[in-house]
Amino acid sequence: MTGPRDADISESAEYQLEFADLPHLLRAWRAEAGAKLGRGKALPQKEVALRMGVSERWYRALESGAQVPLTSDTLTQLADALVLGPDERTALYSYRLAEVSDERQPTDDIRRYGRLKEFVDAQTMFPAYLIDHAWNVIAYNALMARWFPWVREPEANLMRWVLLNPDSRVQLVDWRRQASLYLAQLRFALFRNPDDPTLQDLLTGVRREPICQELWDAGPRIIAFRQGGRFRLELPHVSPTELVVTAQVLLPAYLPGARFVTLMPA
């Protein structure tokens, strides 16, 4: 039986991805560009087109979701016109590849996780783990399991733990800020793979949590990777005082979407 909240979610599937599609992001980025340039309002479409050197009609078509030709040079001009940062540029440049790429791991790539799992397990200095494109935990070392025992659970998922597990709101000192940053990563992943079922399930779970939905609706921020991300942790079973660590992220070759992460002292 479907309850009222579930009905709301199922009826608004298009809204779920609204904050992750290109037209919405372009409109949001125009607003942010206006603020960055001290205008006090969003850049008009006409000005964006002028800054790019294209017709206003062309830009309007792009922002409306129409299929228009996008070359690498055009994307660079668009990024410059909207004063985009590195993460937003990464998302924009990946747009051309979205229809032909799929970050889910094919069977032969999954087999390659074997040696990587051994590599993760061999790490003894700092907590370390390996996740796939959807934050599913593939491997972890003994220190990671000691710090965060939940990684031992079947189908452990980092994004789901951060956003939906009550323990994370205690162990992550600045949880609200961290949750907002993780949602920005989820938005980036959805932008690149909007049809991925695992990512869609994550977003559905997020929308069932009022605080997470509030943070999701707050804005169109996008983050590609949390290289050097700083975390303040309360882990009494590990340390009587607050721990401050940074996440060092490595991307394994030939495994698109996979990330090897170590938590090092800040």
PDB file of C-alpha atoms in Angstrom:
ATOM      1  CA  MET A   1       0.000   0.000   0.000  1.00  0.00           C
ATOM      2  CA  THR A   2       1.324   3.427  -0.899  1.00  0.00           C
ATOM      3  CA  GLY A   3       1.176   6.120   1.741  1.00  0.00           C
ATOM      4  CA  PRO A   4       0.693   9.832   1.068  1.00  0.00           C
ATOM      5  CA  ARG A   5       4.406  10.618   1.255  1.00  0.00           C
ATOM      6  CA  ASP A   6       5.309   7.760  -1.096  1.00  0.00           C
ATOM      7  CA  ALA A   7       2.662   8.969  -3.531  1.00  0.00           C
ATOM      8  CA  ASP A   8       4.160  12.451  -3.475  1.00  0.00           C
ATOM      9  CA  ILE A   9       7.565  11.004  -4.272  1.00  0.00           C
ATOM     10  CA  SER A  10       6.399   8.749  -7.084  1.00  0.00           C
ATOM     11  CA  GLU A  11       4.333  11.515  -8.678  1.00  0.00           C
ATOM     12  CA  SER A  12       7.289  13.902  -8.670  1.00  0.00           C
ATOM     13  CA  ALA A  13       9.969  11.697 -10.217  1.00  0.00           C
ATOM     14  CA  GLU A  14      10.819  14.398 -12.725  1.00  0.00           C
ATOM     15  CA  TYR A  15      11.252  16.888  -9.889  1.00  0.00           C
ATOM     16  CA  GLN A  16      13.752  14.559  -8.212  1.00  0.00           C
ATOM     17  CA  LEU A  17      16.198  15.066 -11.054  1.00  0.00           C
ATOM     18  CA  GLU A  18      15.281  18.683 -11.715  1.00  0.00           C
ATOM     19  CA  PHE A  19      18.195  19.939  -9.685  1.00  0.00           C
ATOM     20  CA  ALA A  20      20.533  17.658 -11.644  1.00  0.00           C
ATOM     21  CA  ASP A  21      19.577  18.447 -15.257  1.00  0.00           C
ATOM     22  CA  LEU A  22      21.392  20.913 -17.487  1.00  0.00           C
ATOM     23  CA  PRO A  23      18.593  23.490 -18.028  1.00  0.00           C
ATOM     24  CA  HIS A  24      18.013  23.887 -14.282  1.00  0.00           C
ATOM     25  CA  LEU A  25      21.724  24.146 -13.593  1.00  0.00           C
ATOM     26  CA  LEU A  26      22.201  26.749 -16.303  1.00  0.00           C
ATOM     27  CA  ARG A  27      19.460  28.898 -14.794  1.00  0.00           C
ATOM     28  CA  ALA A  28      20.959  28.511 -11.323  1.00  0.00           C
ATOM     29  CA  TRP A  29      24.467  29.228 -12.604  1.00  0.00           C
ATOM     30  CA  ARG A  30      23.216  32.389 -14.320  1.00  0.00           C
ATOM     31  CA  ALA A  31      21.885  33.559 -10.955  1.00  0.00           C
ATOM     32  CA  GLU A  32      25.191  32.750  -9.250  1.00  0.00           C
ATOM     33  CA  ALA A  33      27.148  34.472 -12.037  1.00  0.00           C
ATOM     34  CA  GLY A  34      25.164  37.631 -11.432  1.00  0.00           C
ATOM     35  CA  ALA A  35      26.097  37.506  -7.756  1.00  0.00           C
ATOM     36  CA  LYS A  36      29.765  36.830  -8.525  1.00  0.00           C
ATOM     37  CA  LEU A  37      29.858  39.816 -10.862  1.00  0.00           C
ATOM     38  CA  GLY A  38      28.132  42.071  -8.337  1.00  0.00           C
ATOM     39  CA  ARG A  39      24.966  42.531 -10.392  1.00  0.00           C
ATOM     40  CA  GLY A  40      22.493  41.750  -7.623  1.00  0.00           C
ATOM     41  CA  LYS A  41      20.420  39.638 -10.029  1.00  0.00           C
ATOM     42  CA  ALA A  42      20.886  36.824 -12.512  1.00  0.00           C
ATOM     43  CA  LEU A  43      22.754  37.494 -15.731  1.00  0.00           C
ATOM     44  CA  PRO A  44      20.223  37.892 -18.559  1.00  0.00           C
ATOM     45  CA  GLN A  45      20.257  35.191 -21.208  1.00  0.00           C
ATOM     46  CA  LYS A  46      21.144  37.881 -23.728  1.00  0.00           C
ATOM     47  CA  GLU A  47      24.305  38.795 -21.812  1.00  0.00           C
ATOM     48  CA  VAL A  48      25.381  35.164 -21.463  1.00  0.00           C
ATOM     49  CA  ALA A  49      24.991  34.758 -25.221  1.00  0.00           C
ATOM     50  CA  LEU A  50      26.963  37.948 -25.804  1.00  0.00           C
ATOM     51  CA  ARG A  51      29.762  36.824 -23.499  1.00  0.00           C
ATOM     52  CA  MET A  52      29.887  33.500 -25.386  1.00  0.00           C
ATOM     53  CA  GLY A  53      29.751  35.021 -28.836  1.00  0.00           C
ATOM     54  CA  VAL A  54      26.596  33.129 -29.846  1.00  0.00           C
ATOM     55  CA  SER A  55      23.056  34.212 -30.653  1.00  0.00           C
ATOM     56  CA  GLU A  56      20.529  34.729 -27.879  1.00  0.00           C
ATOM     57  CA  ARG A  57      18.249  32.274 -29.688  1.00  0.00           C
ATOM     58  CA  TRP A  58      20.932  29.582 -29.488  1.00  0.00           C
ATOM     59  CA  TYR A  59      21.433  30.091 -25.761  1.00  0.00           C
ATOM     60  CA  ARG A  60      17.694  30.156 -25.072  1.00  0.00           C
ATOM     61  CA  ALA A  61      17.385  26.830 -26.884  1.00  0.00           C
ATOM     62  CA  LEU A  62      20.186  25.329 -24.788  1.00  0.00           C
ATOM     63  CA  GLU A  63      18.642  26.519 -21.530  1.00  0.00           C
ATOM     64  CA  SER A  64      15.220  25.193 -22.567  1.00  0.00           C
ATOM     65  CA  GLY A  65      16.633  21.679 -22.953  1.00  0.00           C
ATOM     66  CA  ALA A  66      16.739  21.555 -26.754  1.00  0.00           C
ATOM     67  CA  GLN A  67      19.419  19.451 -28.423  1.00  0.00           C
ATOM     68  CA  VAL A  68      22.013  21.914 -29.687  1.00  0.00           C
ATOM     69  CA  PRO A  69      25.574  21.216 -30.886  1.00  0.00           C
ATOM     70  CA  LEU A  70      28.140  21.502 -28.093  1.00  0.00           C
ATOM     71  CA  THR A  71      31.821  21.438 -28.962  1.00  0.00           C
ATOM     72  CA  SER A  72      34.652  21.564 -26.430  1.00  0.00           C
ATOM     73  CA  ASP A  73      35.268  25.206 -27.366  1.00  0.00           C
ATOM     74  CA  THR A  74      31.591  26.040 -26.907  1.00  0.00           C
ATOM     75  CA  LEU A  75      31.557  24.428 -23.448  1.00  0.00           C
ATOM     76  CA  THR A  76      34.635  26.427 -22.468  1.00  0.00           C
ATOM     77  CA  GLN A  77      32.973  29.636 -23.657  1.00  0.00           C
ATOM     78  CA  LEU A  78      29.841  28.739 -21.698  1.00  0.00           C
ATOM     79  CA  ALA A  79      31.835  27.992 -18.549  1.00  0.00           C
ATOM     80  CA  ASP A  80      33.697  31.294 -18.857  1.00  0.00           C
ATOM     81  CA  ALA A  81      30.498  33.251 -19.495  1.00  0.00           C
ATOM     82  CA  LEU A  82      28.882  31.798 -16.372  1.00  0.00           C
ATOM     83  CA  VAL A  83      32.048  32.216 -14.260  1.00  0.00           C
ATOM     84  CA  LEU A  84      31.990  28.538 -13.298  1.00  0.00           C
ATOM     85  CA  GLY A  85      34.333  26.964 -10.772  1.00  0.00           C
ATOM     86  CA  PRO A  86      36.298  23.744 -11.377  1.00  0.00           C
ATOM     87  CA  ASP A  87      33.588  21.333 -10.162  1.00  0.00           C
ATOM     88  CA  GLU A  88      30.871  22.994 -12.226  1.00  0.00           C
ATOM     89  CA  ARG A  89      33.182  22.927 -15.250  1.00  0.00           C
ATOM     90  CA  THR A  90      33.819  19.212 -14.726  1.00  0.00           C
ATOM     91  CA  ALA A  91      30.075  18.593 -14.696  1.00  0.00           C
ATOM     92  CA  LEU A  92      29.557  20.703 -17.799  1.00  0.00           C
ATOM     93  CA  TYR A  93      32.379  19.055 -19.755  1.00  0.00           C
ATOM     94  CA  SER A  94      31.013  15.620 -18.857  1.00  0.00           C
ATOM     95  CA  TYR A  95      27.625  16.535 -20.336  1.00  0.00           C
ATOM     96  CA  ARG A  96      28.700  15.587 -23.868  1.00  0.00           C
ATOM     97  CA  LEU A  97      29.713  12.132 -22.638  1.00  0.00           C
ATOM     98  CA  ALA A  98      26.608  11.462 -20.557  1.00  0.00           C
ATOM     99  CA  GLU A  99      24.674   9.734 -23.326  1.00  0.00           C
ATOM    100  CA  VAL A 100      27.486   7.368 -24.297  1.00  0.00           C
ATOM    101  CA  SER A 101      29.190   6.665 -20.977  1.00  0.00           C
ATOM    102  CA  ASP A 102      28.101   4.519 -18.054  1.00  0.00           C
ATOM    103  CA  GLU A 103      30.046   4.505 -14.807  1.00  0.00           C
ATOM    104  CA  ARG A 104      28.515   1.261 -13.594  1.00  0.00           C
ATOM    105  CA  GLN A 105      31.157  -1.432 -13.585  1.00  0.00           C
ATOM    106  CA  PRO A 106      31.080  -4.129 -16.276  1.00  0.00           C
ATOM    107  CA  THR A 107      31.772  -7.687 -15.164  1.00  0.00           C
ATOM    108  CA  ASP A 108      35.405  -7.764 -16.257  1.00  0.00           C
ATOM    109  CA  ASP A 109      36.115  -4.549 -14.325  1.00  0.00           C
ATOM    110  CA  ILE A 110      34.472  -5.904 -11.189  1.00  0.00           C
ATOM    111  CA  ARG A 111      36.975  -8.785 -11.278  1.00  0.00           C
ATOM    112  CA  ARG A 112      39.777  -6.224 -11.104  1.00  0.00           C
ATOM    113  CA  TYR A 113      38.558  -5.207  -7.667  1.00  0.00           C
ATOM    114  CA  GLY A 114      40.322  -8.315  -6.329  1.00  0.00           C
ATOM    115  CA  ARG A 115      43.819  -6.832  -6.300  1.00  0.00           C
ATOM    116  CA  LEU A 116      42.510  -3.451  -5.219  1.00  0.00           C
ATOM    117  CA  LYS A 117      40.824  -5.085  -2.231  1.00  0.00           C
ATOM    118  CA  GLU A 118      44.180  -6.583  -1.282  1.00  0.00           C
ATOM    119  CA  PHE A 119      45.763  -3.145  -1.633  1.00  0.00           C
ATOM    120  CA  VAL A 120      43.136  -1.558   0.624  1.00  0.00           C
ATOM    121  CA  ASP A 121      43.472  -4.297   3.213  1.00  0.00           C
ATOM    122  CA  ALA A 122      47.254  -3.834   3.268  1.00  0.00           C
ATOM    123  CA  GLN A 123      46.953  -0.212   4.426  1.00  0.00           C
ATOM    124  CA  THR A 124      47.848  -0.020   8.115  1.00  0.00           C
ATOM    125  CA  MET A 125      48.640   3.640   8.835  1.00  0.00           C
ATOM    126  CA  PHE A 126      45.242   5.262   8.231  1.00  0.00           C
ATOM    127  CA  PRO A 127      41.618   4.209   7.700  1.00  0.00           C
ATOM    128  CA  ALA A 128      41.129   3.383   4.023  1.00  0.00           C
ATOM    129  CA  TYR A 129      38.277   2.232   1.844  1.00  0.00           C
ATOM    130  CA  LEU A 130      37.233   1.675  -1.759  1.00  0.00           C
ATOM    131  CA  ILE A 131      33.815   2.717  -3.099  1.00  0.00           C
ATOM    132  CA  ASP A 132      32.158   2.477  -6.488  1.00  0.00           C
ATOM    133  CA  HIS A 133      30.376   5.171  -8.515  1.00  0.00           C
ATOM    134  CA  ALA A 134      27.342   5.022  -6.196  1.00  0.00           C
ATOM    135  CA  TRP A 135      29.263   5.037  -2.894  1.00  0.00           C
ATOM    136  CA  ASN A 136      28.789   1.298  -2.321  1.00  0.00           C
ATOM    137  CA  VAL A 137      31.624   0.092  -0.091  1.00  0.00           C
ATOM    138  CA  ILE A 138      33.715  -2.419  -2.047  1.00  0.00           C
ATOM    139  CA  ALA A 139      36.620  -2.829   0.396  1.00  0.00           C
ATOM    140  CA  TYR A 140      37.970  -1.415   3.664  1.00  0.00           C
ATOM    141  CA  ASN A 141      40.932  -1.987   5.932  1.00  0.00           C
ATOM    142  CA  ALA A 142      40.937  -2.948   9.610  1.00  0.00           C
ATOM    143  CA  LEU A 143      41.262   0.643  10.831  1.00  0.00           C
ATOM    144  CA  MET A 144      38.258   1.755   8.798  1.00  0.00           C
ATOM    145  CA  ALA A 145      36.210  -1.079  10.282  1.00  0.00           C
ATOM    146  CA  ARG A 146      37.307  -0.071  13.777  1.00  0.00           C
ATOM    147  CA  TRP A 147      36.425   3.584  13.257  1.00  0.00           C
ATOM    148  CA  PHE A 148      33.179   2.901  11.389  1.00  0.00           C
ATOM    149  CA  PRO A 149      31.849  -0.630  12.103  1.00  0.00           C
ATOM    150  CA  TRP A 150      28.879  -0.084   9.777  1.00  0.00           C
ATOM    151  CA  VAL A 151      31.156  -0.772   6.769  1.00  0.00           C
ATOM    152  CA  ARG A 152      30.930  -4.484   7.676  1.00  0.00           C
ATOM    153  CA  GLU A 153      27.181  -4.506   7.050  1.00  0.00           C
ATOM    154  CA  PRO A 154      25.835  -6.097   3.851  1.00  0.00           C
ATOM    155  CA  GLU A 155      25.393  -3.566   1.054  1.00  0.00           C
ATOM    156  CA  ALA A 156      27.108  -0.835   3.093  1.00  0.00           C
ATOM    157  CA  ASN A 157      26.838   2.518   1.343  1.00  0.00           C
ATOM    158  CA  LEU A 158      28.736   5.640   2.405  1.00  0.00           C
ATOM    159  CA  MET A 159      26.241   8.149   1.001  1.00  0.00           C
ATOM    160  CA  ARG A 160      23.308   6.391   2.640  1.00  0.00           C
ATOM    161  CA  TRP A 161      25.115   6.238   5.994  1.00  0.00           C
ATOM    162  CA  VAL A 162      26.049   9.928   5.946  1.00  0.00           C
ATOM    163  CA  LEU A 163      22.610  11.162   4.943  1.00  0.00           C
ATOM    164  CA  LEU A 164      20.203   8.701   6.517  1.00  0.00           C
ATOM    165  CA  ASN A 165      21.850   6.958   9.474  1.00  0.00           C
ATOM    166  CA  PRO A 166      21.269   8.751  12.824  1.00  0.00           C
ATOM    167  CA  ASP A 167      24.770   7.761  13.992  1.00  0.00           C
ATOM    168  CA  SER A 168      26.353   9.975  11.347  1.00  0.00           C
ATOM    169  CA  ARG A 169      24.711  13.059  12.862  1.00  0.00           C
ATOM    170  CA  VAL A 170      26.598  12.401  16.073  1.00  0.00           C
ATOM    171  CA  GLN A 171      29.904  11.210  14.663  1.00  0.00           C
ATOM    172  CA  LEU A 172      30.189  13.960  12.027  1.00  0.00           C
ATOM    173  CA  VAL A 173      30.487  17.069  14.185  1.00  0.00           C
ATOM    174  CA  ASP A 174      29.325  19.490  11.498  1.00  0.00           C
ATOM    175  CA  TRP A 175      26.801  17.059  10.024  1.00  0.00           C
ATOM    176  CA  ARG A 176      24.570  19.589   8.284  1.00  0.00           C
ATOM    177  CA  ARG A 177      27.508  21.053   6.351  1.00  0.00           C
ATOM    178  CA  GLN A 178      28.876  17.619   5.481  1.00  0.00           C
ATOM    179  CA  ALA A 179      25.450  16.411   4.369  1.00  0.00           C
ATOM    180  CA  SER A 180      25.156  19.421   2.070  1.00  0.00           C
ATOM    181  CA  LEU A 181      28.539  18.617   0.513  1.00  0.00           C
ATOM    182  CA  TYR A 182      27.626  14.950   0.005  1.00  0.00           C
ATOM    183  CA  LEU A 183      24.375  16.002  -1.663  1.00  0.00           C
ATOM    184  CA  ALA A 184      26.428  18.190  -4.001  1.00  0.00           C
ATOM    185  CA  GLN A 185      28.403  15.079  -4.957  1.00  0.00           C
ATOM    186  CA  LEU A 186      25.186  13.125  -5.470  1.00  0.00           C
ATOM    187  CA  ARG A 187      23.925  15.874  -7.771  1.00  0.00           C
ATOM    188  CA  PHE A 188      27.141  15.610  -9.801  1.00  0.00           C
ATOM    189  CA  ALA A 189      26.769  11.824 -10.066  1.00  0.00           C
ATOM    190  CA  LEU A 190      23.129  12.134 -11.143  1.00  0.00           C
ATOM    191  CA  PHE A 191      24.062  14.722 -13.734  1.00  0.00           C
ATOM    192  CA  ARG A 192      26.519  12.277 -15.274  1.00  0.00           C
ATOM    193  CA  ASN A 193      24.296   9.181 -14.899  1.00  0.00           C
ATOM    194  CA  PRO A 194      20.654  10.290 -14.538  1.00  0.00           C
ATOM    195  CA  ASP A 195      19.275   6.823 -15.281  1.00  0.00           C
ATOM    196  CA  ASP A 196      21.425   4.916 -12.799  1.00  0.00           C
ATOM    197  CA  PRO A 197      19.016   2.968 -10.528  1.00  0.00           C
ATOM    198  CA  THR A 198      21.275   3.017  -7.465  1.00  0.00           C
ATOM    199  CA  LEU A 199      21.701   6.768  -7.635  1.00  0.00           C
ATOM    200  CA  GLN A 200      17.962   7.202  -8.145  1.00  0.00           C
ATOM    201  CA  ASP A 201      17.306   5.036  -5.077  1.00  0.00           C
ATOM    202  CA  LEU A 202      19.695   7.182  -3.049  1.00  0.00           C
ATOM    203  CA  LEU A 203      17.885  10.340  -4.089  1.00  0.00           C
ATOM    204  CA  THR A 204      14.498   8.797  -3.311  1.00  0.00           C
ATOM    205  CA  GLY A 205      15.720   7.965   0.190  1.00  0.00           C
ATOM    206  CA  VAL A 206      17.040  11.495   0.592  1.00  0.00           C
ATOM    207  CA  ARG A 207      13.673  12.994  -0.311  1.00  0.00           C
ATOM    208  CA  ARG A 208      12.014  10.912   2.384  1.00  0.00           C
ATOM    209  CA  GLU A 209      14.190  12.636   4.997  1.00  0.00           C
ATOM    210  CA  PRO A 210      12.905  16.196   5.564  1.00  0.00           C
ATOM    211  CA  ILE A 211      16.272  17.693   6.560  1.00  0.00           C
ATOM    212  CA  CYS A 212      18.018  16.151   3.549  1.00  0.00           C
ATOM    213  CA  GLN A 213      15.307  17.306   1.186  1.00  0.00           C
ATOM    214  CA  GLU A 214      15.610  20.798   2.633  1.00  0.00           C
ATOM    215  CA  LEU A 215      19.354  20.752   1.951  1.00  0.00           C
ATOM    216  CA  TRP A 216      18.826  19.313  -1.543  1.00  0.00           C
ATOM    217  CA  ASP A 217      16.302  22.015  -2.406  1.00  0.00           C
ATOM    218  CA  ALA A 218      18.545  24.772  -1.047  1.00  0.00           C
ATOM    219  CA  GLY A 219      20.584  25.150  -4.215  1.00  0.00           C
ATOM    220  CA  PRO A 220      22.325  23.652  -7.222  1.00  0.00           C
ATOM    221  CA  ARG A 221      25.794  23.201  -5.785  1.00  0.00           C
ATOM    222  CA  ILE A 222      27.904  20.546  -7.535  1.00  0.00           C
ATOM    223  CA  ILE A 223      31.055  18.855  -6.263  1.00  0.00           C
ATOM    224  CA  ALA A 224      32.960  16.319  -8.321  1.00  0.00           C
ATOM    225  CA  PHE A 225      35.360  14.991  -5.654  1.00  0.00           C
ATOM    226  CA  ARG A 226      36.125  15.714  -2.009  1.00  0.00           C
ATOM    227  CA  GLN A 227      39.914  15.679  -2.398  1.00  0.00           C
ATOM    228  CA  GLY A 228      41.291  17.113   0.816  1.00  0.00           C
ATOM    229  CA  GLY A 229      37.829  17.341   2.375  1.00  0.00           C
ATOM    230  CA  ARG A 230      38.075  18.116   6.093  1.00  0.00           C
ATOM    231  CA  PHE A 231      36.071  16.140   8.650  1.00  0.00           C
ATOM    232  CA  ARG A 232      35.639  16.656  12.389  1.00  0.00           C
ATOM    233  CA  LEU A 233      34.761  13.359  14.054  1.00  0.00           C
ATOM    234  CA  GLU A 234      33.426  12.329  17.450  1.00  0.00           C
ATOM    235  CA  LEU A 235      34.419   8.678  17.851  1.00  0.00           C
ATOM    236  CA  PRO A 236      34.656   7.886  21.606  1.00  0.00           C
ATOM    237  CA  HIS A 237      35.541   4.258  20.863  1.00  0.00           C
ATOM    238  CA  VAL A 238      38.633   5.517  18.983  1.00  0.00           C
ATOM    239  CA  SER A 239      39.652   8.736  20.744  1.00  0.00           C
ATOM    240  CA  PRO A 240      38.467  10.613  23.861  1.00  0.00           C
ATOM    241  CA  THR A 241      38.914  13.896  21.962  1.00  0.00           C
ATOM    242  CA  GLU A 242      37.643  15.158  18.637  1.00  0.00           C
ATOM    243  CA  LEU A 243      39.457  13.821  15.566  1.00  0.00           C
ATOM    244  CA  VAL A 244      40.144  16.050  12.564  1.00  0.00           C
ATOM    245  CA  VAL A 245      41.022  14.298   9.314  1.00  0.00           C
ATOM    246  CA  THR A 246      41.204  15.016   5.608  1.00  0.00           C
ATOM    247  CA  ALA A 247      40.072  12.668   2.858  1.00  0.00           C
ATOM    248  CA  GLN A 248      42.735  11.892   0.254  1.00  0.00           C
ATOM    249  CA  VAL A 249      41.034  10.560  -2.873  1.00  0.00           C
ATOM    250  CA  LEU A 250      42.663   8.472  -5.615  1.00  0.00           C
ATOM    251  CA  LEU A 251      40.912   7.327  -8.796  1.00  0.00           C
ATOM    252  CA  PRO A 252      41.912   3.786  -9.871  1.00  0.00           C
ATOM    253  CA  ALA A 253      42.769   3.504 -13.557  1.00  0.00           C
ATOM    254  CA  TYR A 254      40.290   1.647 -15.778  1.00  0.00           C
ATOM    255  CA  LEU A 255      37.586   1.637 -13.091  1.00  0.00           C
ATOM    256  CA  PRO A 256      35.393   4.652 -13.907  1.00  0.00           C
ATOM    257  CA  GLY A 257      33.653   6.029 -10.837  1.00  0.00           C
ATOM    258  CA  ALA A 258      35.668   4.017  -8.306  1.00  0.00           C
ATOM    259  CA  ARG A 259      37.466   5.925  -5.560  1.00  0.00           C
ATOM    260  CA  PHE A 260      40.176   4.863  -3.112  1.00  0.00           C
ATOM    261  CA  VAL A 261      40.065   7.060  -0.008  1.00  0.00           C
ATOM    262  CA  THR A 262      42.299   7.387   3.043  1.00  0.00           C
ATOM    263  CA  LEU A 263      41.487   9.453   6.130  1.00  0.00           C
ATOM    264  CA  MET A 264      44.664  11.238   7.216  1.00  0.00           C
ATOM    265  CA  PRO A 265      45.262  13.550  10.191  1.00  0.00           C
ATOM    266  CA  ALA A 266      44.547  17.147   9.235  1.00  0.00           C
TER     267      ALA A 266
END
